[in-house]
JSON list of C-alpha atoms in Angstrom, two decimals:
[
{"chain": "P", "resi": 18, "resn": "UNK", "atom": "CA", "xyz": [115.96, 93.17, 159.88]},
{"chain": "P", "resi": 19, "resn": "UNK", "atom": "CA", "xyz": [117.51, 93.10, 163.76]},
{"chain": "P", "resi": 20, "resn": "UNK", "atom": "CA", "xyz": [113.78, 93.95, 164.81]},
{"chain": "P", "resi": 21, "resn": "UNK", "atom": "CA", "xyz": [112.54, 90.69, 163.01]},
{"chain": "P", "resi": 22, "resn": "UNK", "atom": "CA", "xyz": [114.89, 88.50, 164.86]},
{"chain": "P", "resi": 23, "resn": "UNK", "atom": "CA", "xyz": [114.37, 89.74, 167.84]},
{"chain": "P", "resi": 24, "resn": "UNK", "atom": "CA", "xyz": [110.98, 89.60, 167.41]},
{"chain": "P", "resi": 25, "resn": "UNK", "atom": "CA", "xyz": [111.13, 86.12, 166.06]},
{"chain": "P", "resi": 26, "resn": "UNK", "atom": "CA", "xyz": [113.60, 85.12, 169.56]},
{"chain": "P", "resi": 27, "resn": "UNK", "atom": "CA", "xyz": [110.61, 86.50, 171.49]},
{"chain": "P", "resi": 28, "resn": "UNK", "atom": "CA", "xyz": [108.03, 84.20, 170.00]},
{"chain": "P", "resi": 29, "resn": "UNK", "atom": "CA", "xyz": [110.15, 81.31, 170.68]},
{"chain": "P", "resi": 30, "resn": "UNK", "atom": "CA", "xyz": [111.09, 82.04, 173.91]},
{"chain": "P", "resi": 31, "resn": "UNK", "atom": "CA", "xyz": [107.20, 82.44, 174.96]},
{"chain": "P", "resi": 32, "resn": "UNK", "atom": "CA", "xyz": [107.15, 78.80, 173.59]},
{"chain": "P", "resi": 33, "resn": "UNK", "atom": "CA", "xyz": [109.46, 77.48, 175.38]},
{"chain": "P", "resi": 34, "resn": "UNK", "atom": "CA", "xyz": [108.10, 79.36, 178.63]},
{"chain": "P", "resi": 35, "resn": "UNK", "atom": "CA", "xyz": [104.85, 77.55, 177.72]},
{"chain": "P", "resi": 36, "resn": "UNK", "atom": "CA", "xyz": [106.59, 74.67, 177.44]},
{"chain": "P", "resi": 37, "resn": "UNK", "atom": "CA", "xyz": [108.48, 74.43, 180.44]},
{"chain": "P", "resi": 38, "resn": "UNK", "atom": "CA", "xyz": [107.44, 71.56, 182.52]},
{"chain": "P", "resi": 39, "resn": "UNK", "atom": "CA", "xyz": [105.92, 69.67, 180.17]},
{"chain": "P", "resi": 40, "resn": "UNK", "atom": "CA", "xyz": [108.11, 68.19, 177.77]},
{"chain": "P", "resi": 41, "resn": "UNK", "atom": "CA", "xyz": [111.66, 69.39, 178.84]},
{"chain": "P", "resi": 42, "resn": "UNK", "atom": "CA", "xyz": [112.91, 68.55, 174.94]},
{"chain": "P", "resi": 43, "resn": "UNK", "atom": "CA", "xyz": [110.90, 70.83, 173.43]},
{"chain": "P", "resi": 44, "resn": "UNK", "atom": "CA", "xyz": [111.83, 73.79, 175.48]},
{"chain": "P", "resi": 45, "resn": "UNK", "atom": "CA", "xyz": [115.31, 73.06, 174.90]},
{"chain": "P", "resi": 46, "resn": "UNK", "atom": "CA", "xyz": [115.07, 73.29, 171.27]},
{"chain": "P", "resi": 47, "resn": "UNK", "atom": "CA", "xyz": [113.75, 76.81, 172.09]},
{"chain": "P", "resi": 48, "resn": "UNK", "atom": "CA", "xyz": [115.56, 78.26, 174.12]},
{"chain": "P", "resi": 49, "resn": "UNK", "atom": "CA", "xyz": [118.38, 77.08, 171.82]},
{"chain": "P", "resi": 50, "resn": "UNK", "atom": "CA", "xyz": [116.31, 79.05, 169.34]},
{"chain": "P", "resi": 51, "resn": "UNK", "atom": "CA", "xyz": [116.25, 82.12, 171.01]},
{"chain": "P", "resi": 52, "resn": "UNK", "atom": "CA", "xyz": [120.01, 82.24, 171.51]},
{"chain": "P", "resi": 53, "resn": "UNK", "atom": "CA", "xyz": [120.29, 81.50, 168.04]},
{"chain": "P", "resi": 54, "resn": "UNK", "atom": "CA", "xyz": [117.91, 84.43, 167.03]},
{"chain": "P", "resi": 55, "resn": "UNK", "atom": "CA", "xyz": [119.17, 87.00, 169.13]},
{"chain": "P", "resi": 56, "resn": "UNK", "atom": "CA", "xyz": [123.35, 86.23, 168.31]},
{"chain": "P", "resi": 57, "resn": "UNK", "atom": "CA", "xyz": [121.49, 86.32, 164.43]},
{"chain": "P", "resi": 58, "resn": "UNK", "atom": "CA", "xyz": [120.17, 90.10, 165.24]},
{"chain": "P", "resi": 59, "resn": "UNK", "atom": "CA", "xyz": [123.63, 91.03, 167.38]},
{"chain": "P", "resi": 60, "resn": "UNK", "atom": "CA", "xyz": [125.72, 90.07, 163.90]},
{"chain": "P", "resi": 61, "resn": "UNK", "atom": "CA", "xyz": [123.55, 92.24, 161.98]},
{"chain": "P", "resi": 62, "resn": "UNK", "atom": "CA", "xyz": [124.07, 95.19, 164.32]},
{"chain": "P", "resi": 63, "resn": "UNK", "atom": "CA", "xyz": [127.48, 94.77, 164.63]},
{"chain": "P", "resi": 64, "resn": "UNK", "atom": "CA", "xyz": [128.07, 94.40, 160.91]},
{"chain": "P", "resi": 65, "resn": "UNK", "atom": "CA", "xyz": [125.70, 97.67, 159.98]},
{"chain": "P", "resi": 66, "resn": "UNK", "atom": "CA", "xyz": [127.86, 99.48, 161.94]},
{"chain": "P", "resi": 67, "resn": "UNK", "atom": "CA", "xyz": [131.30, 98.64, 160.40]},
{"chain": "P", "resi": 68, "resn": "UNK", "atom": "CA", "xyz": [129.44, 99.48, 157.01]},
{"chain": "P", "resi": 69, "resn": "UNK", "atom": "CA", "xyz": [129.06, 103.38, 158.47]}
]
């Protein structure tokens, strides 16, 4: 599950790499995205390992 969000953070932040320069909006939402996704996959860790 921690893989898929991280996986999913990396996606978006290639987007908003892409997207850098162009339309300063949409890399925003993005990078916002990638925060979002990767504090998503640090819960899950965190909580897996109070379940041991």
């Amino acid at each position: 599950m921690t893989c898929k969000w991280l996986r999913k953070a990396e996606e978006d932040l290639v987007v908003a790499g892409d997207e850098l320069g162009k339309i300063s909006w949409i890399s925003v939402i993005h990078s916002q995205q990638v925060a979002e996704k990767a504090l998503k996959a640090l819960i899950i860790v965190l909580g897996s390992r109070q379940d041991s």
